[in-house]
Structure formats: structure tokens, C-alpha cells
Amino acid sequence: MSETEARLIAKAAELDAADELAKRRELFALDDGTVYLDGNSLGALPRHVPARMAEVIGREWGELRIRSWDESGWWTAPERIGDRIAPLVGAAPGQIVVGDSTSVNVFKAVVAAVRMAPDDRDEILVDATTFPTDGYVAESAARLTGRRLVPVAPAGLTAALGPRTAAALINHVDFRTGRLHDLPSLTAAVHEAGALAVWDLCHSAGALPVGLDAHGVDLAVGCTYKYLNGGPGSPAYLYVAERHQARFDSPLPGWNSHADPFAMAAGFSAADGALRGRVGTPDILSMLALESALDVWDGVQVASVRAKSLALTDFFLECVEAYAPAGRVTSLTPRAHAERGSQVALSCAEAPAVMAALIERGVVGDLRRPDVLRFGFTPLYVGFADTERAARVLAEVLAQVPVAAHG
């Protein structure tokens, strides 16, 4: 063992000993010896969820059947679970409804934002570096509403805003690089231009403070299967600020968002509040798995999660610099804490081969073609010893994978 390796292993042990969230790891099914650094794609399974799902399937569905809509609280699950997510994103109760996919909720939010804007505002700004689906949905929303889509880099958003801007759709954290965008200042700039701000929180909720209410965000969407650990394909959520709820005009009205769902009336009359964001029958099994998974957040302060996230990513970058062969990887993730989410993205010419070898050796990250290695640091269950091991194995793999030929 080299002196550097001994120093970093000792530092990892010291940091783990001081970690106030360390015991949270026991709540997750992580007993296979792998270092799991892909929670920014799919969060780990909380141990208690299978038993809860057995109860839902065996008793609530198997025995109570249709009675469970009332007796087991199925009907109120979308808003009840929304209220549990609310503190994690800095929202008061009554502003978040859970259901549908992130993509569907992006569509609802963007169209509703445009409908709340004056008719002479004919531009929708979209983060040009966004997750592709957001761009696809925004382009469709622009066609539907007769507006023009204007892709802009987040750094150029303020300059692009103007009297024709109806709404801006922005990612809080870039999915490729892990760059954290300045939600407070960008939201303020959008408002100063007289437009509405719609934020995608998929890569920030559960990893860092968001402050939706404090910063005056108008609408926001997010998934629940990443840092919130809701399970594969778990339902997304839609935030509608209280001040906009009376004017929120969803492009997807459904019987579940009707003021009197069981009236089965021919005409639509919208429900009050965030319930307007509901559409059809809730996906109860995945929704109740999410509700159970959220138990791991009981007693957790998001500020503590953020502090550990920054410490983990700092330590990973330190270990990579110490271990990795010179010139083989370059960090795409900003060093500045104010500009960093909870992942580290490394540019590597041999990324596909390197990630395959990492996974084979028990370090699970993910690949973004053609050349990005992504490592997500989920503070509730990732430790500093995990982080050091991941960097050390990465260095060993880099030493074994041939350098890609250029030209």
C-alpha cells in the first residue's frame, strides 16, 4: 500500500466516523458488496418497502379490493404523498401533487405557464443543455400553443429574456455534468422580465436544498426514483405555487382533476388547488411504494444531506486526482460548491470500456455516450470508504484499459 493510499483510506475512515447520516445506510438493501454510485439514475431499495408492498397487494388489493380507495386512503394518495415531498423541496403543503411521469408533468407545467402569460408573449425559452425529453416536450408545447421555442444555454438565459418571453423551462442540475444552476437568481430574472419560471428538479430533489417557496418558483416538476428512492418508474410530481392555482389551466384535464369526479359530468370543472394537476386513475402500486420509501427521510435535514454531498464529491475528486493516471480523465463537474449538484462527471475517451470494467469489479456508476462517466453520490447511503474505493478501482481500471487511438 502506498503512502497516498494509506492517507486517503485513513481520511475516509475519519470522515465516516464523523458522518451523522452514516446509520441511514442500514435502511437500504445494499448488502452485495458493491459501491453503488448510480442513485442519480435509480435510488437503492429501502429495506422496509417489500413488506409494505406485500401488505398493499395481499390485504388492500387482495382482500379489501375496491374498498381500499376509501378505507386504505388510495384516493388521497397523490396529494398526501405530495405533502411529504414538499419539505424536501422547500414547499408548503397543498402545492404538490404526485402522479404521471416527469415528461407528462413538464407538458402540463409548460402549457399551463404559457396559458397564464399574456397573449403577446410568444416565446418559450428552454435550457439548451436539458435532458432531451424536456426539449421534445417543450417543442411540442410551443406548437400546441402557437409559440416559438428558443433554446438557450443557462448562462445566456438572462440575456435572452424579454417582453416576448412567456415562460422559461430550466434544469436545476445538468444531467450530464452535474452543474448546479442558480435557481434563485434565474427565477428572479425570469420574473423581472414578466415571465413564469418552470424548473425541472429531477437531479436536485433529495440531494440539496431547493427552496421553491422561498425563491418564488412558479411551477416545478421532478421524478422520485433517483435521490428520493421511490423505485423504477415511480410517479413524478408537479408543484403549482399557491398564488397560481386558481389560474392553473392544465392541458390534460381528466376525471381525477374534476371538481366532482364521480359526477361524470359532460363538462369539465376544475378542482381547487394542486389537484388540478391530477389526470386519470393514480398508479397506486408504484405510488404507495414511493410513499413507503419516503420513510427513510423521517428526521433528516436537507441541509445535512447537502453538506455530506459536497464532502463526498470533494473527496472523490481528491481521490481521483491522487490515484488516476495523468491525462486519462477530466472532471466536467464544477469545483465551486455553489455550482455543483450531487454527482461527478468525468470525461474519458475510453468511457464505455471503463464503465463496463468498473461495474464488473463492483463499482456501479453509469455511462453517457460517448465519453462521460457519471458517479452519483447519494448521501443517505454512500460513505467515504465507498468513495475512496470507487476512485481506487477507477484508477486500476484506467491502468488496464488501453488508451483509445486518436485520429
CSV table of C-alpha atoms in Angstrom, one decimal:
chain,number,residue,atom,x,y,z
A,1,MET,CA,0.0,0.0,0.0
A,2,SER,CA,1.4,3.4,-1.0
A,3,GLU,CA,1.6,6.3,1.4
A,4,THR,CA,-1.0,8.2,-0.6
A,5,GLU,CA,-3.4,5.2,-0.5
A,6,ALA,CA,-2.9,4.8,3.3
A,7,ARG,CA,-3.5,8.5,3.8
A,8,LEU,CA,-6.8,8.5,1.8
A,9,ILE,CA,-8.1,5.3,3.4
A,10,ALA,CA,-7.4,6.8,6.8
A,11,LYS,CA,-9.1,10.0,5.9
A,12,ALA,CA,-12.2,8.1,4.6
A,13,ALA,CA,-12.4,6.2,7.9
A,14,GLU,CA,-12.2,9.5,9.8
A,15,LEU,CA,-14.9,11.1,7.7
A,16,ASP,CA,-17.2,8.1,8.0
A,17,ALA,CA,-16.8,8.1,11.8
A,18,ALA,CA,-18.0,11.8,11.9
A,19,ASP,CA,-20.9,11.2,9.4
A,20,GLU,CA,-24.2,11.9,11.1
A,21,LEU,CA,-26.1,10.2,8.3
A,22,ALA,CA,-24.0,7.0,8.3
A,23,LYS,CA,-26.6,4.9,10.1
A,24,ARG,CA,-29.1,5.7,7.3
A,25,ARG,CA,-27.3,3.2,5.1
A,26,GLU,CA,-28.8,0.4,7.3
A,27,LEU,CA,-32.2,1.3,5.9
A,28,PHE,CA,-31.3,0.3,2.4
A,29,ALA,CA,-30.8,-3.1,0.7
A,30,LEU,CA,-27.1,-2.7,0.0
A,31,ASP,CA,-25.6,-6.0,1.1
A,32,ASP,CA,-23.9,-7.2,-2.1
A,33,GLY,CA,-20.6,-5.5,-1.5
A,34,THR,CA,-20.9,-3.2,-4.5
A,35,VAL,CA,-20.2,0.6,-4.3
A,36,TYR,CA,-23.5,2.0,-5.7
A,37,LEU,CA,-22.9,5.3,-7.3
A,38,ASP,CA,-25.9,5.4,-9.7
A,39,GLY,CA,-28.5,6.7,-7.3
A,40,ASN,CA,-28.8,9.7,-9.6
A,41,SER,CA,-30.4,7.3,-12.1
A,42,LEU,CA,-32.2,4.8,-9.7
A,43,GLY,CA,-32.1,5.1,-6.0
A,44,ALA,CA,-31.5,2.0,-3.9
A,45,LEU,CA,-34.3,-0.1,-2.4
A,46,PRO,CA,-35.3,0.8,1.2
A,47,ARG,CA,-35.5,-2.4,3.2
A,48,HIS,CA,-39.0,-2.0,4.5
A,49,VAL,CA,-40.7,-1.3,1.1
A,50,PRO,CA,-41.1,-5.0,0.1
A,51,ALA,CA,-43.1,-5.8,3.3
A,52,ARG,CA,-45.3,-2.7,2.7
A,53,MET,CA,-45.9,-3.8,-0.8
A,54,ALA,CA,-46.9,-7.3,0.3
A,55,GLU,CA,-49.5,-5.7,2.6
A,56,VAL,CA,-50.8,-3.5,-0.2
A,57,ILE,CA,-51.1,-6.4,-2.6
A,58,GLY,CA,-52.2,-9.0,-0.2
A,59,ARG,CA,-54.6,-7.1,2.0
A,60,GLU,CA,-55.5,-3.8,0.4
A,61,TRP,CA,-55.9,-5.1,-3.1
A,62,GLY,CA,-56.4,-8.9,-2.4
A,63,GLU,CA,-58.9,-8.6,0.5
A,64,LEU,CA,-60.4,-5.1,0.6
A,65,ARG,CA,-60.3,-4.6,-3.2
A,66,ILE,CA,-62.4,-1.6,-4.3
A,67,ARG,CA,-63.0,-0.6,-0.7
A,68,SER,CA,-59.3,0.4,-0.4
A,69,TRP,CA,-59.9,3.6,-2.4
A,70,ASP,CA,-61.5,4.9,0.7
A,71,GLU,CA,-60.5,2.6,3.6
A,72,SER,CA,-56.8,2.4,2.7
A,73,GLY,CA,-56.5,6.0,1.5
A,74,TRP,CA,-55.8,5.3,-2.1
A,75,TRP,CA,-57.9,8.2,-3.3
A,76,THR,CA,-56.0,10.9,-1.4
A,77,ALA,CA,-52.5,9.4,-2.1
A,78,PRO,CA,-51.4,11.9,-4.8
A,79,GLU,CA,-51.8,15.0,-2.6
A,80,ARG,CA,-50.8,13.2,0.6
A,81,ILE,CA,-47.5,12.0,-0.8
A,82,GLY,CA,-47.1,15.4,-2.4
A,83,ASP,CA,-47.2,16.9,1.1
A,84,ARG,CA,-44.4,14.5,2.2
A,85,ILE,CA,-42.2,15.5,-0.7
A,86,ALA,CA,-42.9,19.2,-0.1
A,87,PRO,CA,-40.4,19.8,2.8
A,88,LEU,CA,-37.6,18.2,0.7
A,89,VAL,CA,-38.0,20.9,-2.0
A,90,GLY,CA,-38.9,23.8,0.3
A,91,ALA,CA,-42.7,23.9,-0.4
A,92,ALA,CA,-45.6,24.4,2.0
A,93,PRO,CA,-48.4,21.8,1.9
A,94,GLY,CA,-51.1,21.8,-0.7
A,95,GLN,CA,-48.8,22.7,-3.7
A,96,ILE,CA,-47.5,19.3,-4.9
A,97,VAL,CA,-49.5,16.5,-6.5
A,98,VAL,CA,-47.9,13.2,-7.3
A,99,GLY,CA,-48.7,11.2,-10.4
A,100,ASP,CA,-47.8,10.6,-14.1
A,101,SER,CA,-44.3,10.8,-15.4
A,102,THR,CA,-41.9,13.7,-15.4
A,103,SER,CA,-42.4,14.2,-19.1
A,104,VAL,CA,-46.2,14.4,-18.7
A,105,ASN,CA,-45.8,16.9,-15.9
A,106,VAL,CA,-43.3,19.0,-17.9
A,107,PHE,CA,-46.0,19.2,-20.6
A,108,LYS,CA,-48.7,20.2,-18.1
A,109,ALA,CA,-46.4,22.8,-16.5
A,110,VAL,CA,-45.1,24.5,-19.7
A,111,VAL,CA,-48.5,24.7,-21.4
A,112,ALA,CA,-50.2,26.0,-18.2
A,113,ALA,CA,-47.4,28.6,-17.8
A,114,VAL,CA,-47.9,29.8,-21.3
A,115,ARG,CA,-51.7,30.0,-20.8
A,116,MET,CA,-51.1,32.2,-17.7
A,117,ALA,CA,-48.9,34.6,-19.8
A,118,PRO,CA,-50.3,37.5,-21.9
A,119,ASP,CA,-51.2,36.6,-25.5
A,120,ASP,CA,-48.4,38.9,-26.9
A,121,ARG,CA,-45.7,36.8,-25.2
A,122,ASP,CA,-45.0,34.3,-27.9
A,123,GLU,CA,-41.6,32.7,-26.9
A,124,ILE,CA,-40.8,29.8,-24.6
A,125,LEU,CA,-37.2,29.6,-23.5
A,126,VAL,CA,-35.8,26.2,-22.8
A,127,ASP,CA,-32.4,25.1,-21.4
A,128,ALA,CA,-30.4,24.0,-24.5
A,129,THR,CA,-28.5,21.6,-22.3
A,130,THR,CA,-31.6,20.0,-20.8
A,131,PHE,CA,-32.4,16.3,-20.7
A,132,PRO,CA,-33.6,15.6,-24.2
A,133,THR,CA,-37.2,14.8,-23.3
A,134,ASP,CA,-37.7,18.3,-21.8
A,135,GLY,CA,-36.7,19.7,-25.1
A,136,TYR,CA,-39.0,17.5,-27.0
A,137,VAL,CA,-41.9,18.2,-24.7
A,138,ALA,CA,-41.2,22.0,-24.8
A,139,GLU,CA,-41.1,22.0,-28.6
A,140,SER,CA,-44.5,20.2,-28.7
A,141,ALA,CA,-45.9,22.6,-26.2
A,142,ALA,CA,-44.7,25.5,-28.3
A,143,ARG,CA,-46.5,24.1,-31.4
A,144,LEU,CA,-49.7,23.4,-29.4
A,145,THR,CA,-49.8,26.9,-28.0
A,146,GLY,CA,-48.7,28.7,-31.1
A,147,ARG,CA,-45.5,29.9,-29.5
A,148,ARG,CA,-41.8,29.8,-30.7
A,149,LEU,CA,-39.3,27.7,-28.8
A,150,VAL,CA,-36.0,29.4,-28.1
A,151,PRO,CA,-33.2,27.1,-26.8
A,152,VAL,CA,-30.6,29.0,-24.7
A,153,ALA,CA,-27.7,27.9,-22.5
A,154,PRO,CA,-28.5,28.6,-18.8
A,155,ALA,CA,-25.6,31.1,-18.8
A,156,GLY,CA,-27.3,33.1,-21.5
A,157,LEU,CA,-30.9,32.9,-20.2
A,158,THR,CA,-30.9,36.3,-18.6
A,159,ALA,CA,-29.8,38.0,-21.8
A,160,ALA,CA,-32.4,36.1,-23.8
A,161,LEU,CA,-35.3,37.1,-21.6
A,162,GLY,CA,-37.5,39.9,-22.9
A,163,PRO,CA,-41.1,41.3,-23.4
A,164,ARG,CA,-41.9,38.3,-25.7
A,165,THR,CA,-41.0,35.6,-23.1
A,166,ALA,CA,-43.9,33.7,-21.8
A,167,ALA,CA,-42.1,31.0,-19.8
A,168,ALA,CA,-38.7,29.5,-19.2
A,169,LEU,CA,-38.1,25.8,-18.6
A,170,ILE,CA,-34.8,25.2,-16.8
A,171,ASN,CA,-33.0,22.3,-15.3
A,172,HIS,CA,-31.8,22.8,-11.7
A,173,VAL,CA,-28.8,20.3,-12.2
A,174,ASP,CA,-27.4,19.4,-15.6
A,175,PHE,CA,-27.8,15.6,-16.0
A,176,ARG,CA,-24.5,15.2,-17.9
A,177,THR,CA,-22.1,17.4,-16.0
A,178,GLY,CA,-23.7,17.8,-12.5
A,179,ARG,CA,-23.6,21.6,-12.8
A,180,LEU,CA,-26.0,23.3,-10.4
A,181,HIS,CA,-27.8,26.3,-11.9
A,182,ASP,CA,-28.6,29.3,-9.8
A,183,LEU,CA,-32.3,28.8,-9.2
A,184,PRO,CA,-32.8,32.0,-7.1
A,185,SER,CA,-31.2,34.4,-9.5
A,186,LEU,CA,-32.5,32.9,-12.6
A,187,THR,CA,-36.1,32.8,-11.2
A,188,ALA,CA,-35.8,36.4,-10.2
A,189,ALA,CA,-34.6,37.3,-13.7
A,190,VAL,CA,-37.5,35.5,-15.3
A,191,HIS,CA,-39.9,37.3,-13.1
A,192,GLU,CA,-38.3,40.7,-13.8
A,193,ALA,CA,-38.9,40.0,-17.5
A,194,GLY,CA,-42.6,39.3,-16.6
A,195,ALA,CA,-42.5,35.6,-17.4
A,196,LEU,CA,-43.0,32.4,-15.5
A,197,ALA,CA,-40.2,30.1,-14.3
A,198,VAL,CA,-40.7,26.3,-14.7
A,199,TRP,CA,-37.9,24.2,-13.0
A,200,ASP,CA,-37.0,20.5,-13.5
A,201,LEU,CA,-35.8,19.2,-10.2
A,202,CYS,CA,-35.0,15.6,-11.2
A,203,HIS,CA,-31.3,15.8,-10.3
A,204,SER,CA,-31.6,18.0,-7.2
A,205,ALA,CA,-34.6,17.0,-5.1
A,206,GLY,CA,-33.3,14.8,-2.3
A,207,ALA,CA,-29.7,15.9,-2.8
A,208,LEU,CA,-29.7,19.6,-2.0
A,209,PRO,CA,-32.0,22.4,-0.8
A,210,VAL,CA,-34.3,23.8,-3.5
A,211,GLY,CA,-36.4,26.5,-1.8
A,212,LEU,CA,-39.4,26.6,-4.2
A,213,ASP,CA,-41.5,28.8,-2.0
A,214,ALA,CA,-38.6,31.0,-0.7
A,215,HIS,CA,-37.4,31.8,-4.2
A,216,GLY,CA,-40.9,32.3,-5.8
A,217,VAL,CA,-40.8,29.5,-8.3
A,218,ASP,CA,-44.0,29.3,-10.3
A,219,LEU,CA,-44.1,25.7,-11.4
A,220,ALA,CA,-41.8,22.8,-10.9
A,221,VAL,CA,-41.6,19.1,-11.8
A,222,GLY,CA,-39.4,16.2,-10.7
A,223,CYS,CA,-39.0,12.4,-10.6
A,224,THR,CA,-39.0,10.3,-7.5
A,225,TYR,CA,-36.9,7.3,-8.5
A,226,LYS,CA,-33.5,9.0,-8.2
A,227,TYR,CA,-32.5,10.6,-4.8
A,228,LEU,CA,-36.0,10.0,-3.4
A,229,ASN,CA,-35.6,6.2,-3.9
A,230,GLY,CA,-39.2,5.7,-5.0
A,231,GLY,CA,-38.5,2.7,-7.2
A,232,PRO,CA,-38.2,2.2,-11.0
A,233,GLY,CA,-40.7,4.3,-12.8
A,234,SER,CA,-42.2,5.7,-9.6
A,235,PRO,CA,-44.6,8.5,-10.3
A,236,ALA,CA,-43.3,12.1,-10.7
A,237,TYR,CA,-44.7,15.2,-9.1
A,238,LEU,CA,-46.0,18.6,-10.1
A,239,TYR,CA,-45.6,21.8,-8.0
A,240,VAL,CA,-48.0,24.6,-8.6
A,241,ALA,CA,-47.3,27.7,-6.4
A,242,GLU,CA,-50.4,28.6,-4.4
A,243,ARG,CA,-50.7,32.0,-6.0
A,244,HIS,CA,-51.2,30.4,-9.4
A,245,GLN,CA,-53.5,27.6,-8.5
A,246,ALA,CA,-56.7,29.4,-9.3
A,247,ARG,CA,-55.4,30.1,-12.8
A,248,PHE,CA,-53.7,26.8,-13.5
A,249,ASP,CA,-55.2,25.5,-16.7
A,250,SER,CA,-54.0,22.0,-17.3
A,251,PRO,CA,-53.8,20.9,-20.9
A,252,LEU,CA,-54.7,17.4,-19.7
A,253,PRO,CA,-57.9,17.7,-17.7
A,254,GLY,CA,-59.2,14.4,-16.5
A,255,TRP,CA,-61.9,12.9,-14.3
A,256,ASN,CA,-59.4,12.9,-11.4
A,257,SER,CA,-58.9,16.7,-11.7
A,258,HIS,CA,-62.6,17.4,-11.9
A,259,ALA,CA,-64.2,19.3,-9.0
A,260,ASP,CA,-66.7,16.4,-8.6
A,261,PRO,CA,-65.0,13.3,-10.2
A,262,PHE,CA,-67.9,10.9,-9.6
A,263,ALA,CA,-70.5,13.2,-11.1
A,264,MET,CA,-69.2,12.0,-14.5
A,265,ALA,CA,-70.4,15.3,-16.0
A,266,ALA,CA,-70.0,16.1,-19.7
A,267,GLY,CA,-68.5,19.5,-18.9
A,268,PHE,CA,-65.2,20.0,-17.1
A,269,SER,CA,-65.0,22.0,-13.9
A,270,ALA,CA,-61.5,22.1,-12.4
A,271,ALA,CA,-60.9,21.0,-8.8
A,272,ASP,CA,-59.4,23.5,-6.4
A,273,GLY,CA,-55.7,23.8,-5.7
A,274,ALA,CA,-52.9,21.5,-6.9
A,275,LEU,CA,-55.5,18.7,-7.5
A,276,ARG,CA,-55.9,20.4,-10.9
A,277,GLY,CA,-52.7,18.6,-11.8
A,278,ARG,CA,-54.2,15.2,-11.5
A,279,VAL,CA,-55.4,13.5,-14.7
A,280,GLY,CA,-56.5,9.9,-14.6
A,281,THR,CA,-56.6,7.0,-12.1
A,282,PRO,CA,-53.5,7.1,-9.9
A,283,ASP,CA,-50.9,4.3,-10.3
A,284,ILE,CA,-51.5,3.0,-6.8
A,285,LEU,CA,-48.9,0.2,-6.5
A,286,SER,CA,-45.9,2.4,-7.5
A,287,MET,CA,-47.4,5.4,-5.7
A,288,LEU,CA,-47.6,3.5,-2.4
A,289,ALA,CA,-44.2,2.1,-2.8
A,290,LEU,CA,-42.9,5.7,-3.1
A,291,GLU,CA,-44.9,6.7,0.0
A,292,SER,CA,-43.3,3.9,2.0
A,293,ALA,CA,-39.8,4.7,0.6
A,294,LEU,CA,-40.1,8.3,1.8
A,295,ASP,CA,-40.0,7.0,5.4
A,296,VAL,CA,-36.2,7.0,5.1
A,297,TRP,CA,-36.3,10.8,5.1
A,298,ASP,CA,-38.0,11.0,8.6
A,299,GLY,CA,-35.9,13.2,10.8
A,300,VAL,CA,-33.4,14.1,8.0
A,301,GLN,CA,-32.5,17.7,7.4
A,302,VAL,CA,-31.8,18.5,3.7
A,303,ALA,CA,-29.0,20.9,4.8
A,304,SER,CA,-27.2,17.9,6.4
A,305,VAL,CA,-27.7,15.9,3.1
A,306,ARG,CA,-26.2,18.8,1.2
A,307,ALA,CA,-23.2,19.1,3.5
A,308,LYS,CA,-22.4,15.4,3.1
A,309,SER,CA,-23.0,15.5,-0.7
A,310,LEU,CA,-20.4,18.3,-1.0
A,311,ALA,CA,-17.9,16.5,1.2
A,312,LEU,CA,-18.4,13.2,-0.7
A,313,THR,CA,-17.9,14.8,-4.1
A,314,ASP,CA,-14.9,16.9,-2.8
A,315,PHE,CA,-13.3,13.7,-1.5
A,316,PHE,CA,-14.0,11.8,-4.7
A,317,LEU,CA,-12.3,14.5,-6.8
A,318,GLU,CA,-9.3,14.5,-4.4
A,319,CYS,CA,-9.0,10.7,-4.6
A,320,VAL,CA,-9.3,10.7,-8.4
A,321,GLU,CA,-6.6,13.3,-8.7
A,322,ALA,CA,-4.4,11.2,-6.4
A,323,TYR,CA,-5.0,7.8,-8.0
A,324,ALA,CA,-5.9,8.2,-11.7
A,325,PRO,CA,-3.1,8.1,-14.3
A,326,ALA,CA,-2.4,11.6,-15.6
A,327,GLY,CA,-4.5,12.8,-18.5
A,328,ARG,CA,-6.9,9.9,-18.6
A,329,VAL,CA,-10.0,11.6,-17.1
A,330,THR,CA,-11.1,15.2,-16.8
A,331,SER,CA,-13.8,16.4,-14.5
A,332,LEU,CA,-16.7,18.1,-16.2
A,333,THR,CA,-18.3,19.0,-12.8
A,334,PRO,CA,-17.6,22.4,-11.4
A,335,ARG,CA,-15.3,22.7,-8.4
A,336,ALA,CA,-17.3,25.6,-6.8
A,337,HIS,CA,-19.8,24.3,-4.3
A,338,ALA,CA,-22.4,26.8,-5.5
A,339,GLU,CA,-22.2,25.3,-9.0
A,340,ARG,CA,-22.2,21.6,-8.1
A,341,GLY,CA,-25.0,19.1,-7.7
A,342,SER,CA,-24.5,15.7,-6.2
A,343,GLN,CA,-22.7,13.9,-9.0
A,344,VAL,CA,-19.3,13.9,-10.5
A,345,ALA,CA,-19.0,13.6,-14.3
A,346,LEU,CA,-15.6,12.6,-15.8
A,347,SER,CA,-14.7,12.9,-19.4
A,348,CYS,CA,-12.9,9.8,-20.6
A,349,ALA,CA,-12.1,8.8,-24.1
A,350,GLU,CA,-12.5,5.1,-23.2
A,351,ALA,CA,-15.6,5.6,-21.1
A,352,PRO,CA,-17.7,2.6,-22.4
A,353,ALA,CA,-14.9,0.1,-21.7
A,354,VAL,CA,-14.0,1.8,-18.4
A,355,MET,CA,-17.6,1.8,-17.1
A,356,ALA,CA,-18.1,-1.9,-18.1
A,357,ALA,CA,-15.0,-2.8,-16.2
A,358,LEU,CA,-15.9,-0.8,-13.2
A,359,ILE,CA,-19.3,-2.5,-12.9
A,360,GLU,CA,-17.7,-5.9,-13.3
A,361,ARG,CA,-15.5,-5.0,-10.3
A,362,GLY,CA,-18.4,-3.9,-8.1
A,363,VAL,CA,-18.3,-0.1,-8.7
A,364,VAL,CA,-21.6,0.9,-10.3
A,365,GLY,CA,-21.8,4.3,-12.0
A,366,ASP,CA,-23.3,5.0,-15.4
A,367,LEU,CA,-22.3,6.0,-18.9
A,368,ARG,CA,-23.4,8.9,-21.0
A,369,ARG,CA,-22.2,8.3,-24.5
A,370,PRO,CA,-19.8,8.9,-26.0
A,371,ASP,CA,-17.3,9.8,-23.3
A,372,VAL,CA,-18.8,10.6,-19.9
A,373,LEU,CA,-18.6,8.6,-16.7
A,374,ARG,CA,-21.2,9.6,-14.2
A,375,PHE,CA,-21.0,8.9,-10.5
A,376,GLY,CA,-23.9,9.9,-8.3
A,377,PHE,CA,-23.4,10.4,-4.6
A,378,THR,CA,-26.5,9.7,-2.6
A,379,PRO,CA,-25.7,10.9,1.0
A,380,LEU,CA,-28.2,8.7,2.7
A,381,TYR,CA,-26.3,5.5,1.8
A,382,VAL,CA,-23.0,6.4,0.2
A,383,GLY,CA,-20.0,6.6,2.6
A,384,PHE,CA,-16.5,8.0,2.3
A,385,ALA,CA,-14.9,4.5,2.3
A,386,ASP,CA,-17.1,3.7,-0.7
A,387,THR,CA,-15.9,6.9,-2.4
A,388,GLU,CA,-12.2,6.1,-1.8
A,389,ARG,CA,-12.7,2.5,-3.1
A,390,ALA,CA,-14.5,3.8,-6.2
A,391,ALA,CA,-11.7,6.1,-7.1
A,392,ARG,CA,-9.0,3.5,-6.4
A,393,VAL,CA,-10.8,0.9,-8.6
A,394,LEU,CA,-11.3,3.5,-11.3
A,395,ALA,CA,-7.5,4.1,-11.3
A,396,GLU,CA,-6.8,0.4,-11.6
A,397,VAL,CA,-9.2,0.0,-14.5
A,398,LEU,CA,-7.7,3.0,-16.3
A,399,ALA,CA,-4.3,1.4,-16.0
A,400,GLN,CA,-5.6,-1.7,-17.6
A,401,VAL,CA,-7.9,-0.3,-20.4
A,402,PRO,CA,-5.8,0.7,-23.4
A,403,VAL,CA,-5.7,4.4,-24.4
A,404,ALA,CA,-8.1,4.9,-27.3
A,405,ALA,CA,-6.4,5.6,-30.6
A,406,HIS,CA,-7.0,9.2,-31.9
A,407,GLY,CA,-7.2,10.4,-35.5
